Amino acid sequence: MSVEKNDIDRLYERGALCQLDIHFVRFLTGLAGRDDAELTLAAALVSSYTGCGHVCLDLACVEGMELLPKDQDGDRVVSPGLSVWTKKLRSSPVVGTCGEYRPLILDDSARLYLYRYWDYQEKLANLIRCRVTCGSKCVDLDLLKEGLTRLFPCRTEKIDWQKVAAFTALTRNFSVISGGPGTGKTTTVAGILALLLEQAGSKRLRIVLVAPTGKAAARLQEAIKHAKEHIDCTEAIKKAIPEEASTIHRLLGTVHGSPYFRHDYKNPLLVDVVVVDEASMVDLALMSKLVQALPVNACIILFGDKDQLASVEAGAVLGDICDTGNMHGLSVGFCRDLKKVAGYEMDQHLKREDETGIHDCLVQLQKSYRFGSDSGIGAVSRAVNKGDSDRAVTLLADNRYQDISWKDLPRADFLCRSIRDTVTGAFRNYLSATDIPEAFELFDRFRILCALRKGPFGAVALNSLVEQVLRQEKLIVPDKRWYAGRPVMIARNDYDLRLFNGDIGLILPDSATGYELRAFFTAQDGHLRKFHPLRLPEHETVYAMTVHKSQGSEFESLLLLLPDRDSPVLTRELIYTGITRARKSVEIWGVESVLRTALSRRIERMSGLRDALWAGGRD
């Protein structure tokens, strides 16, 4: 079926495209000097898909797709066939092939990119491949063997994957350590840093710790500070392990009002080792810019949970690097060296016959030290990860575990009444605290997580309901916009105030100003920062928050609220991320059919990074 020129207008009118997509189409057709229907549709879709988190538009996945069903006139919008579409696009002056400088890039696999995203992907893939193919680093194997034995003492006859991760990071310039909550990622990284410093000897090693958000950086900083006190190394090595962590933006040097950073490939960072925490949250553009700004011989260690939600912006970088969903063995050479240093004999099914490659740079930590065999959070999250809805529903329904439970979702008009006891019990203590640090500590013990932002079961509605309950219980007096105890989350970066998207503060009386209300935030060093509420950038109330916004956070307990009907954003990654934000207990309210549908759906983001790294390298 052919594409009509007015199809774009119809897609916009029906809400399938936004105004930005239309502006991009007009800009591109103006550059092209002609108004081809196939080009305008492709331009609109690639703009729309990128806005939804995809790196590109895979034309093979959308060819012949019904973009709009029949309307009252009997017309519908269907995308063209692949051969016709690609032929038309390749004839356009605004569409180039890989390596050309054109607004749109169409690769050999019929993936269409905005140029900047193709460029981010290409540079990141090349830099990772370069580090992977350069082979093993030159290390003192005897010193490494002794260090691994000392820092990762044998606790079991089985393979200690923390020790394998340390061996990998020490022998390669690029490594990824993935694992769920409580699998010892930070402990492993602290041991790795000690081993790297021991290998360096008297040579100064420049190590930086970074994370995508201020909250994640603060957690990393605290975790490393705690972990290094318990590792078996000299005081000099402990002292040399850095405690300060920063955001990636701060490390690269944000240029106000610009998408560029002070540090790039022309002005690289003076570092030897970069450790990136919460790597699943890092989008393609930021990861590419970070890696480009590193010296070619710098060691990169990514760690995070590949099964969590992907980044809010375009890309699923950690998942693409790990080739999530596929199993990979280790090369014979890697296994031979590992046995020589760590003493482990890998099972035959974990070996592969080809040469070393990216598969030798990835380690999945297996054992959870937080969620043991008696943990419902651990059992349910594993079932969710596998998409095993029958097991997940059974575990939630039979009340076998004390730390996770299920409740049928009440009707929207009964929700306020249903959450009353939960809300008053969870928030009463922090609202009555007289000490500001104590108020923060008590507030962070509990949170309501919502799958959606809008709708009767979304975060916006829940925040209003919580305020209503707390007002009725006389715990708050929200007669004005600002009131004592109001929790706020920053929604837009303010580089002048150094307040960033996702930062959470509390509105509390300030004794230094005659008990006028101020917005207090905790800095990375633990000190309190305060601002007049009117100075705050865009923000929102945050008794409840979306699961997406909760990434990088942990709470003692939480209420996970699912909507009463299916939504495309409901995926097993979202459910898994929500459940694993809790350390001690989770209560899930939902509809069983909605949960089952969510667990059958995975996040699938169109990208060429996975193929660029893994082409020809899968078992």
mmCIF file of C-alpha atoms in Angstrom, residues 27 53 115 164 167 211 284 346-347 388 403 433:
data_model
loop_
_atom_site.group_PDB
_atom_site.id
_atom_site.type_symbol
_atom_site.label_atom_id
_atom_site.label_comp_id
_atom_site.label_asym_id
_atom_site.label_seq_id
_atom_site.Cartn_x
_atom_site.Cartn_y
_atom_site.Cartn_z
ATOM 1 C CA PHE A 27 12.805 20.920 8.422
ATOM 2 C CA GLY A 53 13.840 5.712 23.906
ATOM 3 C CA TYR A 115 22.817 11.372 12.507
ATOM 4 C CA VAL A 164 36.032 -14.033 38.719
ATOM 5 C CA PHE A 167 40.187 -11.264 37.785
ATOM 6 C CA ALA A 211 27.158 7.473 38.686
ATOM 7 C CA LEU A 284 23.610 6.078 24.763
ATOM 8 C CA MET A 346 35.037 -23.925 34.463
ATOM 9 C CA ASP A 347 32.336 -26.426 33.498
ATOM 10 C CA ASP A 388 7.377 -16.849 34.813
ATOM 11 C CA ASP A 403 8.608 -9.894 53.184
ATOM 12 C CA ALA A 433 10.635 14.492 63.878
#
